[in-house]
């Protein structure tokens, strides 16, 4: 999707419509994301993030820009307020990866969620005792979160 196809002036606070999802025929991953997210509010998605945050984060990777712009806010809220105890490093790593990937491929899709994304990345960086418990697996999540922040559009 090209930047000019994405209207930054649109309403990014509403649940994405079927039209916002576009044509994903033949794209199994986008179809799976649609099946898991379509018609649900970010509040309704919180229990889904809680059940399987890694898979729901993976779904975000394959969403078109408009649904992504809406649901990344829900994932950021989950990072900030979710109940995930021992899974904290997995959650942080998944969130950082999704943000970095989208910042590289379609940074404009993050524009309407900058506050939420920055807050979640700041939380990861300032709560290293909670999130950064397995550096041998994930590397330095504090540094990765900082790198993700540096990639965000202004």
Coordinates of C-alpha atoms in Angstrom, one line a residue:
X1 CA 0.0 0.0 0.0
X2 CA 1.3 3.4 -0.9
X3 CA 1.2 6.4 1.5
X4 CA -1.1 8.3 -0.8
X5 CA -3.7 5.5 -0.4
X6 CA -3.9 6.2 3.3
X7 CA -5.8 9.2 4.5
X8 CA -4.3 10.6 7.7
X9 CA -7.4 12.8 8.0
X10 CA -9.7 9.8 8.5
X11 CA -11.4 8.8 11.7
X12 CA -8.9 6.4 13.4
X13 CA -11.0 6.1 16.5
X14 CA -13.7 4.1 14.9
X15 CA -13.7 0.3 14.5
X16 CA -12.5 -0.4 11.0
X17 CA -15.2 -1.2 8.5
X18 CA -15.1 -4.1 6.0
X19 CA -14.1 -1.6 3.4
X20 CA -11.1 -0.5 5.5
X21 CA -9.8 -4.1 5.4
X22 CA -9.8 -4.1 1.6
X23 CA -9.4 -7.2 -0.6
X24 CA -7.4 -9.8 1.1
X25 CA -8.4 -12.8 -1.1
X26 CA -5.5 -15.1 -1.3
X27 CA -3.7 -13.6 1.7
X28 CA -4.1 -16.2 4.4
X29 CA -2.5 -14.1 7.1
X30 CA -4.6 -11.0 6.4
X31 CA -7.7 -13.2 6.3
X32 CA -6.8 -14.6 9.7
X33 CA -6.3 -11.2 11.1
X34 CA -9.7 -10.2 9.8
X35 CA -11.3 -13.2 11.3
X36 CA -9.8 -12.4 14.7
X37 CA -10.3 -8.7 14.8
X38 CA -13.1 -7.6 12.5
X39 CA -16.0 -5.7 14.2
X40 CA -14.3 -5.7 17.6
X41 CA -13.4 -2.7 19.6
X42 CA -10.0 -2.4 21.2
X43 CA -11.8 -2.9 24.6
X44 CA -13.2 -6.2 23.2
X45 CA -9.8 -7.2 22.0
X46 CA -8.2 -7.0 25.5
X47 CA -9.2 -10.5 26.5
X48 CA -8.0 -11.8 23.1
X49 CA -4.6 -10.2 23.7
X50 CA -4.6 -11.7 27.2
X51 CA -5.4 -15.2 25.8
X52 CA -2.7 -15.1 23.1
X53 CA -0.9 -11.8 22.7
X54 CA 1.8 -13.3 20.5
X55 CA -0.6 -14.5 17.9
X56 CA -2.7 -11.3 18.0
X57 CA 0.5 -9.2 17.6
X58 CA 1.4 -11.4 14.7
X59 CA -2.1 -10.6 13.2
X60 CA -1.3 -6.9 13.3
X61 CA 1.7 -7.4 11.1
X62 CA -0.6 -8.5 8.3
X63 CA -3.3 -5.9 8.6
X64 CA -3.9 -3.2 6.1
X65 CA -2.9 0.3 7.4
X66 CA -6.4 1.5 8.5
X67 CA -7.1 -1.5 10.8
X68 CA -3.5 -1.5 12.0
X69 CA -3.8 2.2 13.0
X70 CA -6.8 1.3 15.1
X71 CA -5.7 -2.0 16.7
X72 CA -2.1 -1.0 17.4
X73 CA -3.6 1.3 20.1
X74 CA -5.3 -1.7 21.7
X75 CA -2.0 -3.6 21.7
X76 CA -0.3 -0.6 23.2
X77 CA -3.0 -0.5 25.9
X78 CA -2.4 -4.2 26.6
X79 CA 1.3 -3.5 27.0
X80 CA 0.5 -0.7 29.5
X81 CA -2.3 -2.2 31.5
X82 CA -2.7 -5.9 30.6
X83 CA -2.3 -8.8 32.9
X84 CA 0.4 -11.1 31.6
X85 CA 2.9 -11.7 34.4
X86 CA 5.6 -14.2 33.2
X87 CA 4.9 -13.4 29.5
X88 CA 6.0 -9.8 29.9
X89 CA 9.2 -10.2 27.8
X90 CA 7.3 -12.0 25.0
X91 CA 4.7 -9.2 25.0
X92 CA 7.3 -6.5 25.0
X93 CA 9.4 -8.1 22.2
X94 CA 6.3 -8.7 20.1
X95 CA 5.1 -5.1 20.5
X96 CA 8.5 -3.7 19.6
X97 CA 8.8 -6.0 16.6
X98 CA 5.4 -5.0 15.2
X99 CA 6.2 -1.3 15.7
X100 CA 9.6 -1.6 14.1
X101 CA 8.2 -3.6 11.1
X102 CA 5.5 -1.0 10.4
X103 CA 7.8 1.9 11.0
X104 CA 10.0 0.4 8.2
X105 CA 7.3 -0.5 5.8
X106 CA 4.4 2.0 6.3
X107 CA 5.3 4.6 8.9
X108 CA 2.3 6.7 8.1
X109 CA 0.1 3.9 9.6
X110 CA 1.6 4.7 13.0
X111 CA 0.9 8.5 12.8
X112 CA -2.5 8.4 14.5
X113 CA -1.3 6.1 17.3
X114 CA 2.0 7.9 18.2
X115 CA 0.9 8.8 21.7
X116 CA -0.2 5.3 22.6
X117 CA 2.8 3.6 20.9
X118 CA 5.3 6.0 22.6
X119 CA 3.6 5.5 26.0
X120 CA 4.0 1.7 25.6
X121 CA 7.6 1.9 24.5
X122 CA 8.4 4.3 27.3
X123 CA 6.8 1.8 29.8
X124 CA 9.0 -1.0 28.4
X125 CA 12.1 1.2 28.8
X126 CA 11.3 2.4 32.3
X127 CA 10.2 -1.0 33.6
X128 CA 13.1 -3.1 32.6
X129 CA 12.7 -5.2 35.8
X130 CA 9.3 -6.3 34.5
X131 CA 9.9 -6.6 30.7
X132 CA 13.7 -7.2 30.3
X133 CA 14.1 -10.5 32.2
X134 CA 15.6 -12.6 29.5
X135 CA 18.3 -10.7 27.6
X136 CA 19.8 -13.9 26.5
X137 CA 16.6 -14.6 24.5
X138 CA 15.4 -11.2 23.4
X139 CA 18.5 -9.0 23.7
X140 CA 18.3 -5.7 25.4
X141 CA 14.6 -4.8 25.1
X142 CA 15.3 -1.3 26.6
X143 CA 17.6 -0.6 23.7
X144 CA 15.3 -2.2 21.1
X145 CA 12.4 -0.1 22.4
X146 CA 14.6 3.0 22.1
X147 CA 15.5 2.0 18.5
X148 CA 11.8 1.6 17.7
X149 CA 11.0 5.1 19.1
X150 CA 13.7 6.5 16.9
X151 CA 12.0 5.0 13.8
X152 CA 8.6 6.5 14.6
X153 CA 7.4 9.3 12.3
X154 CA 7.4 12.8 13.8

